[in-house]
Short mmCIF file of C-alpha atoms and ligand atoms in Angstrom, two decimals:
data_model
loop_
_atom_site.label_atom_id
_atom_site.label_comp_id
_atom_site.label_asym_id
_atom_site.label_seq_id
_atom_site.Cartn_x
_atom_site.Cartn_y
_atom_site.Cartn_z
CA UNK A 1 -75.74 -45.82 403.50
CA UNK A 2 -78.63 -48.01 404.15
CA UNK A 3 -77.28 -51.20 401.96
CA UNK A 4 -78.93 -54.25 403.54
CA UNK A 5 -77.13 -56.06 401.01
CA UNK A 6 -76.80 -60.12 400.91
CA UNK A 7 -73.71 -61.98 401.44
CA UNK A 8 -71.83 -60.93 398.47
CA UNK A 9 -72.46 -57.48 398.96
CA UNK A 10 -72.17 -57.54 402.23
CA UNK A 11 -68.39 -58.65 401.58
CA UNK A 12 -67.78 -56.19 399.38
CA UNK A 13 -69.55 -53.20 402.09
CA UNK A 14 -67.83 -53.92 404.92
CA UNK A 15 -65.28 -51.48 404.64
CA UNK A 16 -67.69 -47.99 403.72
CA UNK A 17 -64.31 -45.91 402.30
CA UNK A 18 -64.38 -48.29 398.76
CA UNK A 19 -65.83 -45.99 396.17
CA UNK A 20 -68.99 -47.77 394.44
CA UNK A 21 -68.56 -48.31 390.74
CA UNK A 22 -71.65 -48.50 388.21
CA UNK A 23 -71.33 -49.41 384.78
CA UNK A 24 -73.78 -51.00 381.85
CA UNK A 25 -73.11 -52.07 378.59
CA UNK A 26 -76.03 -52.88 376.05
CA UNK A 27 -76.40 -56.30 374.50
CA UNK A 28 -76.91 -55.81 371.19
CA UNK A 29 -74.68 -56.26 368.29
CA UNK A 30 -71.22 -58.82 369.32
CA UNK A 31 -68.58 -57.63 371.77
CA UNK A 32 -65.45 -56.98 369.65
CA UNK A 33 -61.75 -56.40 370.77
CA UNK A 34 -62.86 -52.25 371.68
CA UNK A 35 -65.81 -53.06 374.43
CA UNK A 36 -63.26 -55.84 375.81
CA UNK A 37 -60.00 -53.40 375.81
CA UNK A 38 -61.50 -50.28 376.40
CA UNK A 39 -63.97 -51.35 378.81
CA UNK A 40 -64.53 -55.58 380.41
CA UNK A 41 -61.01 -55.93 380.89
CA UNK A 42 -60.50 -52.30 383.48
CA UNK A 43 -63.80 -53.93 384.63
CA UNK A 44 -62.44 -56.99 385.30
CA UNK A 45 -58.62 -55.67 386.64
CA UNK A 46 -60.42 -53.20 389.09
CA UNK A 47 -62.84 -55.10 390.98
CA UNK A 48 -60.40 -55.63 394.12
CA UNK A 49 -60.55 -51.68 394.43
CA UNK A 50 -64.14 -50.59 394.51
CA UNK A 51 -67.99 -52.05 395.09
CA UNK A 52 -68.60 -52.78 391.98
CA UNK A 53 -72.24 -53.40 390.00
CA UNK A 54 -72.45 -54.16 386.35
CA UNK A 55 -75.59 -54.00 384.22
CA UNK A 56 -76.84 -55.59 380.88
CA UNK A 57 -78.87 -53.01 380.14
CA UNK A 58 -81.55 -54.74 377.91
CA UNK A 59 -83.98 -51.97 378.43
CA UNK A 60 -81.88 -49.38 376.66
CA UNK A 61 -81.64 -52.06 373.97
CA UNK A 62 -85.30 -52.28 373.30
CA UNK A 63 -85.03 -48.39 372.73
CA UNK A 64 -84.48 -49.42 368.62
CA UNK A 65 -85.98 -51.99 367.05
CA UNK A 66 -84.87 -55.90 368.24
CA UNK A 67 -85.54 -58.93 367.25
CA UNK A 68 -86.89 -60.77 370.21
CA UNK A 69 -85.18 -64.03 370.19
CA UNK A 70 -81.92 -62.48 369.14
CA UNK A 71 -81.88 -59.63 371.84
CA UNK A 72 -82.74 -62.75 374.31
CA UNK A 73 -79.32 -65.18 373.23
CA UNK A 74 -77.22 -61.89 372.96
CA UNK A 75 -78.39 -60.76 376.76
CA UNK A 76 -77.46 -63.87 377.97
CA UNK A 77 -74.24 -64.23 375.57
CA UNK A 78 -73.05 -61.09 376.79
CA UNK A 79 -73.45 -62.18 380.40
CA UNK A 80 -71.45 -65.47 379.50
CA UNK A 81 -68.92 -63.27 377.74
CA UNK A 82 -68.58 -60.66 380.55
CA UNK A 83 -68.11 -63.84 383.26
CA UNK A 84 -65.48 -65.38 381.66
CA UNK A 85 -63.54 -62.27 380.79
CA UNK A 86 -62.98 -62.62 384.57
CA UNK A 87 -66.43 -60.72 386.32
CA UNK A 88 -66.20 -62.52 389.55
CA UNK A 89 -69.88 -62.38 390.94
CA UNK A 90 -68.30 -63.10 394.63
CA UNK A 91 -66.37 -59.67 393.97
CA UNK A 92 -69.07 -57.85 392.10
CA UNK A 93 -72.57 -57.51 391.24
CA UNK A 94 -73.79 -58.80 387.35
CA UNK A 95 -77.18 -58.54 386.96
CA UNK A 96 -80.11 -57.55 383.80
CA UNK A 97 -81.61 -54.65 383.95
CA UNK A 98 -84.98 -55.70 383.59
CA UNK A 99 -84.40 -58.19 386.24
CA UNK A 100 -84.54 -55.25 388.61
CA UNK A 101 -88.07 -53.36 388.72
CA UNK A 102 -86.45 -50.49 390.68
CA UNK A 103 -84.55 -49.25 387.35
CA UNK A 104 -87.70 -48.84 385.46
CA UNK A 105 -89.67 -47.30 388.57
CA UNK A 106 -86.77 -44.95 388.85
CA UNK A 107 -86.72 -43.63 385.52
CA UNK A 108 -90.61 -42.41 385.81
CA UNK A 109 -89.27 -40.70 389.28
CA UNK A 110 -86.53 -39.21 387.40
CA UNK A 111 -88.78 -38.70 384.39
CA UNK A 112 -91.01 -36.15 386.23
CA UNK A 113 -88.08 -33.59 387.63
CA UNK A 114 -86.01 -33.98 384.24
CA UNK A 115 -86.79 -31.09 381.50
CA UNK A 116 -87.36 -32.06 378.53
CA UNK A 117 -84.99 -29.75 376.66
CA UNK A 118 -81.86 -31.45 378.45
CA UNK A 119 -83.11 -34.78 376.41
CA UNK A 120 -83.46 -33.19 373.22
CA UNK A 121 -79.80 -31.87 373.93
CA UNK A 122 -78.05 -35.04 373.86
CA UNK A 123 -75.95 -35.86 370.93
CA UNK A 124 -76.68 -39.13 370.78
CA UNK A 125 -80.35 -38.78 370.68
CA UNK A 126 -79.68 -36.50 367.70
CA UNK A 127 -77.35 -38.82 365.90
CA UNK A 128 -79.67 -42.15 366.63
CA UNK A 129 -83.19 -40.42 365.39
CA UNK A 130 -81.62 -38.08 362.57
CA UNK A 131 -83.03 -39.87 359.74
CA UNK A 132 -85.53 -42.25 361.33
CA UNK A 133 -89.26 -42.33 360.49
CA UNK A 134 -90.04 -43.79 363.87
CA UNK A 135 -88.13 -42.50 366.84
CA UNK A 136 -89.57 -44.00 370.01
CA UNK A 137 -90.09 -41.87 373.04
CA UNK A 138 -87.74 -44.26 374.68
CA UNK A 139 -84.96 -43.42 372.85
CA UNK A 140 -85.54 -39.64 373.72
CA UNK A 141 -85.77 -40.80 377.73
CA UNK A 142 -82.61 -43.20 377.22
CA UNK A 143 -80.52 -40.98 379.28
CA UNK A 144 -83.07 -41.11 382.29
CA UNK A 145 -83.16 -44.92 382.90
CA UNK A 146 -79.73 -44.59 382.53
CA UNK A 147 -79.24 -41.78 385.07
CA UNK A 148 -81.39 -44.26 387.18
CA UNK A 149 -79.42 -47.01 386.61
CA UNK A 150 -76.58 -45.09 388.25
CA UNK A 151 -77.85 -43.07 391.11
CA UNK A 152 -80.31 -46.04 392.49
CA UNK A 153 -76.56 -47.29 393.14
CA UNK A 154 -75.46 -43.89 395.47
CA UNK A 155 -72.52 -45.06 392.55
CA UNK A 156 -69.23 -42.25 392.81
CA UNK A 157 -67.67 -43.73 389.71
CA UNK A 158 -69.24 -44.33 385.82
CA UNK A 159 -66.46 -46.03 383.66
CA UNK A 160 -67.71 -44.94 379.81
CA UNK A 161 -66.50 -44.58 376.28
CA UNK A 162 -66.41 -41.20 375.85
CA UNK A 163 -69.04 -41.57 373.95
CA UNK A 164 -71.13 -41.75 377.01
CA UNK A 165 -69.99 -38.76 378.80
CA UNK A 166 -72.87 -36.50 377.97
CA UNK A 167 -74.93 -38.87 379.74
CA UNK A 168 -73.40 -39.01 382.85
CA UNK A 169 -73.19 -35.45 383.20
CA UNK A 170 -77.06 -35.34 382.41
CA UNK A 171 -77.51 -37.95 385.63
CA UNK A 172 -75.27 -35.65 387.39
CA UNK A 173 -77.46 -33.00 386.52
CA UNK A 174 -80.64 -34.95 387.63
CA UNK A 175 -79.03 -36.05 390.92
CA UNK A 176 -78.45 -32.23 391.79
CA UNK A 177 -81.65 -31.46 390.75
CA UNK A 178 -83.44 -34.03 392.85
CA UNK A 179 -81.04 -33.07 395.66
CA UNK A 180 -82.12 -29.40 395.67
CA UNK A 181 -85.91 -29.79 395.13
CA UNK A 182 -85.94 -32.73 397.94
CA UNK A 183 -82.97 -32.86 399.81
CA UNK A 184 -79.89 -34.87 400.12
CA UNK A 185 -81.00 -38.08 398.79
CA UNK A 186 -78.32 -39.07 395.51
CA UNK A 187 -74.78 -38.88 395.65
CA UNK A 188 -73.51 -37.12 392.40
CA UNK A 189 -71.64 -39.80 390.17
CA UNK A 190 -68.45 -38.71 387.94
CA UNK A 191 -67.53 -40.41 384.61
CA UNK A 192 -64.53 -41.98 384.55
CA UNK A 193 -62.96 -41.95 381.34
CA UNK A 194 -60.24 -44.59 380.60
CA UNK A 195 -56.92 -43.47 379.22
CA UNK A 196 -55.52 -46.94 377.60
CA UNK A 197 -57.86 -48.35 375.26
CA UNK A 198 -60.42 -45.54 375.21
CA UNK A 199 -60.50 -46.21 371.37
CA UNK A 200 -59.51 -48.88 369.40
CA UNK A 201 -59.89 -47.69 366.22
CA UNK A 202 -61.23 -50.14 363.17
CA UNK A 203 -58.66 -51.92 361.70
CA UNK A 204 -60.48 -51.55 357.50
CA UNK A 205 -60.35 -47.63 358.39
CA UNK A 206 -58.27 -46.62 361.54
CA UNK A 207 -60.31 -43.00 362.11
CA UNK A 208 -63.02 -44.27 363.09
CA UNK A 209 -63.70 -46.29 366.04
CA UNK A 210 -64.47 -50.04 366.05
CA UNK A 211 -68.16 -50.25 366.82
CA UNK A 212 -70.85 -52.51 366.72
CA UNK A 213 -72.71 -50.72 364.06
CA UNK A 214 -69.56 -50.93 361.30
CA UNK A 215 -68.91 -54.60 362.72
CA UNK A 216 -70.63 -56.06 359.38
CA UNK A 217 -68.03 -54.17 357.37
CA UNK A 218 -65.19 -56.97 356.28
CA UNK A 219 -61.89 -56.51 358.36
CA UNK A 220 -63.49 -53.97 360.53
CA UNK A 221 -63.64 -55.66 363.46
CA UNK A 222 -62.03 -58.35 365.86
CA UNK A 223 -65.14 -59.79 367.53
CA UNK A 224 -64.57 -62.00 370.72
CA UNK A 225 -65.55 -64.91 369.47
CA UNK A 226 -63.64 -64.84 366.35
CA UNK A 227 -61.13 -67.82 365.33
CA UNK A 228 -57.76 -67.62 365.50
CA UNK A 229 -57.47 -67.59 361.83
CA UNK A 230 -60.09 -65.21 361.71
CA UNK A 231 -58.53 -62.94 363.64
CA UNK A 232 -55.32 -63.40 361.89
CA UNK A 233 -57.08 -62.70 358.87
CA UNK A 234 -58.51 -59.30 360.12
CA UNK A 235 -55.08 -58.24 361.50
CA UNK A 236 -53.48 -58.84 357.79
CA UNK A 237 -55.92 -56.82 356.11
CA UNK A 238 -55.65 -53.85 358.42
CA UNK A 239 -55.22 -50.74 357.07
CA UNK A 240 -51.67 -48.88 357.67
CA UNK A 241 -49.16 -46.48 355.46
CA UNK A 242 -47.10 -46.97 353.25
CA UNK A 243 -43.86 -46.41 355.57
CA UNK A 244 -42.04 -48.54 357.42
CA UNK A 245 -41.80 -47.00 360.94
CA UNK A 246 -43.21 -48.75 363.60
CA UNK A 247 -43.71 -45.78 366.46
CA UNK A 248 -46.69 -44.70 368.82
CA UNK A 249 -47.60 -41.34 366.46
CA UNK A 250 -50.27 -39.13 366.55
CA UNK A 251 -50.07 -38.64 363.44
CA UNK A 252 -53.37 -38.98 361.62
CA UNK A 253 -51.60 -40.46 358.36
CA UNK A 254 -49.81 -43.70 360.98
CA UNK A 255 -53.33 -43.77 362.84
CA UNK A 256 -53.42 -47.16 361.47
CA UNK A 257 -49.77 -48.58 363.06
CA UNK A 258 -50.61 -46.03 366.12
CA UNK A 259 -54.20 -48.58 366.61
CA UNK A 260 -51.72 -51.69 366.57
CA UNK A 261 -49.78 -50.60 368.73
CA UNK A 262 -52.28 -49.48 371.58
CA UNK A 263 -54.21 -52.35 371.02
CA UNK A 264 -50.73 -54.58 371.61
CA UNK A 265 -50.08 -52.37 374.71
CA UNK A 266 -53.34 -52.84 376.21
CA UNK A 267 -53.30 -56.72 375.82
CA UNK A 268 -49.94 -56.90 377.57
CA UNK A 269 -49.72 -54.33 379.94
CA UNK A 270 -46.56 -52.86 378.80
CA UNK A 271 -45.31 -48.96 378.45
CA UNK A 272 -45.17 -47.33 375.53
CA UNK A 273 -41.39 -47.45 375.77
CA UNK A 274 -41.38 -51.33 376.29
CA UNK A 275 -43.69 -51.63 373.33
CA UNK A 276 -41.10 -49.74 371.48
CA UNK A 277 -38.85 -52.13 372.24
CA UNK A 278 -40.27 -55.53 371.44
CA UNK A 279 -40.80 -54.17 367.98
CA UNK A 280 -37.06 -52.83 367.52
CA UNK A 281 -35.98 -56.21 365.83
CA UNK A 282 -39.64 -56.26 363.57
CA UNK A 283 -39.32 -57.01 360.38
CA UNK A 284 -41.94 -54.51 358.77
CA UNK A 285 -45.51 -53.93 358.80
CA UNK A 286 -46.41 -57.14 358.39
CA UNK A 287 -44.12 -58.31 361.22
CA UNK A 288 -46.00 -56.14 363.51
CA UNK A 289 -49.41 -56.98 362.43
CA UNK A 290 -48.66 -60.78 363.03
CA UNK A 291 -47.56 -60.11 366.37
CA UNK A 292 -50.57 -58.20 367.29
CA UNK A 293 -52.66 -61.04 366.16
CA UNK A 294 -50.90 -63.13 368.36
CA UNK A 295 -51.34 -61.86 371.65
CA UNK A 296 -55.05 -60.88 370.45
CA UNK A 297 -55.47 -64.88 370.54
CA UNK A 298 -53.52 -66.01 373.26
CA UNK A 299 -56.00 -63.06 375.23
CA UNK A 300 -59.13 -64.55 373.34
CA UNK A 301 -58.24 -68.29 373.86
CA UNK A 302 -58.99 -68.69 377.31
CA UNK A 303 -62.26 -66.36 377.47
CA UNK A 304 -63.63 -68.24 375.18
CA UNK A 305 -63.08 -71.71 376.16
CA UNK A 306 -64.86 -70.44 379.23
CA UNK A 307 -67.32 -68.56 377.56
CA UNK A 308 -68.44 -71.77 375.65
CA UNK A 309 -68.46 -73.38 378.64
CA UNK A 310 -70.83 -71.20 380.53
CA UNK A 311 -73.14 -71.15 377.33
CA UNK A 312 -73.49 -74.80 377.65
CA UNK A 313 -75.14 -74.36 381.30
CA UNK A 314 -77.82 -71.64 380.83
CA UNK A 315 -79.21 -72.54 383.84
CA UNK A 316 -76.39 -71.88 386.15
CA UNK A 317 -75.52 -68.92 384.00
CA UNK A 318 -79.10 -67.87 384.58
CA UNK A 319 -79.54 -68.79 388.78
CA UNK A 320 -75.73 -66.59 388.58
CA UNK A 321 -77.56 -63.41 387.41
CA UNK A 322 -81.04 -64.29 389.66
CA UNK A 323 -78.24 -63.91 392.65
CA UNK A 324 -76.68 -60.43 390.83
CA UNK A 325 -80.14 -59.20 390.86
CA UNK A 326 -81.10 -60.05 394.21
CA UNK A 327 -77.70 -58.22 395.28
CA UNK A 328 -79.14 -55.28 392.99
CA UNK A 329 -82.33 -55.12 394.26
CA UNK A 330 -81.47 -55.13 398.01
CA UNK A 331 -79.02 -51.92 396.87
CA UNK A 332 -81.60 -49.84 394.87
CA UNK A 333 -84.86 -51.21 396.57
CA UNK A 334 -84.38 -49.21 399.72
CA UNK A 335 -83.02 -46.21 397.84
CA UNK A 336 -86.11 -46.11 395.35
CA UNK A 337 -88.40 -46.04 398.61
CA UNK A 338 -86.41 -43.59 399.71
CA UNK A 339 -87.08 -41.65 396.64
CA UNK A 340 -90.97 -42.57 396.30
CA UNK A 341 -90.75 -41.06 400.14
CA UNK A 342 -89.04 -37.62 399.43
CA UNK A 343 -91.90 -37.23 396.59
CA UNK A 344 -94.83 -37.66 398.97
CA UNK A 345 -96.33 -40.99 397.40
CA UNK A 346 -97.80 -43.03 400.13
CA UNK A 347 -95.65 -46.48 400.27
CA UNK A 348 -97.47 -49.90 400.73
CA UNK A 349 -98.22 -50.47 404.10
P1 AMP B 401 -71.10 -50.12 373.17
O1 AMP B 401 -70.55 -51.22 372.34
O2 AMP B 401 -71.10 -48.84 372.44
O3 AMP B 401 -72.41 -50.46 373.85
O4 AMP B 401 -70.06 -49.89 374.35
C1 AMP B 401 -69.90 -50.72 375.47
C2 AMP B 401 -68.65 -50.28 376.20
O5 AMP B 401 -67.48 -50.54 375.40
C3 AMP B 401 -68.61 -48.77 376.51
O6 AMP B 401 -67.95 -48.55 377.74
C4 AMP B 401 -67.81 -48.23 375.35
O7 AMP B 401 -67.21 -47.01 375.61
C5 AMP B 401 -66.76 -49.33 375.14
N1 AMP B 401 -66.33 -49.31 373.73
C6 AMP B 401 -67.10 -49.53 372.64
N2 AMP B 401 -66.36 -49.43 371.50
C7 AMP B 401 -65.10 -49.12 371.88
C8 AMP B 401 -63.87 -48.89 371.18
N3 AMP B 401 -63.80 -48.97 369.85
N4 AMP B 401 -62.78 -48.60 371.90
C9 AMP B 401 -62.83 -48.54 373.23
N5 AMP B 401 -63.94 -48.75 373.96
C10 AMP B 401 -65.07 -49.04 373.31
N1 LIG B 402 -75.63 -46.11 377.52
C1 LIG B 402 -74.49 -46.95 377.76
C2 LIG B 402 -73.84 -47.38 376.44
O1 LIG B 402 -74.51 -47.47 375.45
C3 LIG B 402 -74.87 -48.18 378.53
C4 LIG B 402 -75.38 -47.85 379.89
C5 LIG B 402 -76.67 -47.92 380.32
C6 LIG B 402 -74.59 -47.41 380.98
N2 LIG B 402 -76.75 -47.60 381.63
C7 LIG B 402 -75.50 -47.27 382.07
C8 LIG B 402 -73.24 -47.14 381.15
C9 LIG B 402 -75.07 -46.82 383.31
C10 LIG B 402 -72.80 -46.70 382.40
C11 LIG B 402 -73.72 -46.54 383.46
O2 LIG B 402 -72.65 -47.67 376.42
#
């Protein structure tokens, strides 16, 4: 590995057996309860175990229409939000996207040894331009810059929704390709789907899961920065049955109570079986729900004191990500050469 990293990740090199880690998340639309469960908090727990780099991919963002100065507040918001949910940028990397040239540079490498008909494959390409007047080529070569994101990194490991599988596989596909017409030059990442939290359903409708698109939709979602009352609120309204058994089920009719209950297990960290337990003595649905609103906001309390904290110094929240993309850069700069080498393109002298 030719990392000529700076201090940080330097720190985090030293001992080459720690598997590398790369994840993004897009900052658009407000994190809710399922980005922080099913993804920022395993982010957050895990960073002792592996090298660790974490993107706010504001490129993919632009791939649908943004508002400007709303895509700006929400990149850095998200960076705020991801920080004091515990990203500890001595223990990781947390950097922008666009901040780092290489990603963009990489995707036209990629670009030119990726067939077209794998893009047109991808399910979410389908579902995101089905309907639209104006798809942007962008959105069709999405899965590129993201399979640059990744393999600039030599990353092993690709925590996603599963959502985001098809993806990875693609950049596994492209890092085999690349491999085979140019030699050994990516490793070939695997996604890493989390079992806990994978989906927290939406709490107006619990078969589908909460997402940033349906977060508009009253009681739908617990966003981050809710209120304690408004999260309260949003845990009355959910949606159950109209039993009275409070029981992990996989039932699709107790989806509802089922949601509730994984979201209470993956606040506190508890079995299934203990969970079973500390609702033995509840007193109904409405018991329950009040208790899951609880620990929600004892979780949420903290992150957002610091969150709002953070906010209120943009420019130490902004020289904190100019020193996660320097750390990015000195990872994927000397790989990119590397690439721009193995295609025959002369390098600046
Ligand atoms: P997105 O909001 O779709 O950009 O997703 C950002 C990250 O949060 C990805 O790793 C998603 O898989 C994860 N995520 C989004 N929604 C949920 C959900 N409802 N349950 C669990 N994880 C989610
Ligand atoms: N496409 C991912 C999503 O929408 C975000 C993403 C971009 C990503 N680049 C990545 C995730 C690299 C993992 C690795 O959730």
């Amino acid at each position: 590995m030719q990392t000529q990293g700076t201090d940080a990740v330097m720190v985090t090199e030293t001992d080459g057996t720690k598997k590398r880690v790369f994840s993004g998340i897009q900052p658009s639309g407000e994190l809710h309860l399922g980005n922080y469960l099913g993804a920022i908090k395993g982010w957050a727990d895990r960073q002792n175990e592996k090298v660790n780099f974490f993107c706010i991919v504001d490129l993919h963002a632009i791939t649908v229409p943004q508002d400007p100065e709303t895509l700006r507040s929400r990149t850095r918001s998200v960076a705020a939000m991801l920080l004091a949910s515990g990203l500890d940028p001595s223990r990781c990397t947390l950097f922008i996207q666009s901040h780092v040239p290489a990603h963009a540079e990489g995707c036209w490498l990629l670009n030119c040894v990726t067939p077209i008909g794998w893009l047109e494959r991808m399910t979410q390409f389908k579902d995101k331009s089905a309907g639209q007047q104006r798809v942007s080529t962008g959105l069709l070569d999405y899965p590129v810059l993201m399979a640059a994101d990744i393999i600039l990194y030599d990353a092993d490991e690709v925590p996603v929704g599963d959502d985001q599988k098809q993806h990875v596989e693609l950049a596994r596909d492209i890092a085999s390709r690349f491999n085979r017409l140019y030699g050994e030059t990516f490793v070939v990442p695997e996604p890493v789907i989390p079992e806990v939290g994978a989906r927290v359903m939406g709490l107006n409708d619990p078969a589908v899961k909460m997402s940033k698109t349906h977060s508009a939709a009253r009681g739908h979602a617990v966003a981050m920065l809710d209120e304690p009352e408004e999260i309260e609120r949003s845990f009355r309204r959910a949606v159950t049955d109209s039993g009275n058994e409070i029981a992990f089920s996989d039932d699709p009719a107790k989806a509802g109570v089922n949601n509730l209950l994984g979201i209470y297990k993956v606040v506190t960290g508890r079995s299934k079986d203990d969970v079973a337990w500390d609702f033995e003595d509840a007193r109904g649905y409405g018991d329950l729900k009040a208790r899951v609103a609880e620990v929600v906001i004892e979780e949420l309390r903290p992150i957002q004191q610091r969150y709002h904290r953070l906010m209120g110094d943009v420019g130490e929240l902004d020289s904190l990500l100019a020193r996660g993309a320097e750390q990015a850069e000195a990872v994927s700069g000397p790989k990119l050469r590397e690439v721009k080498e193995r295609v025959g393109l002369v390098l600046p002298g």
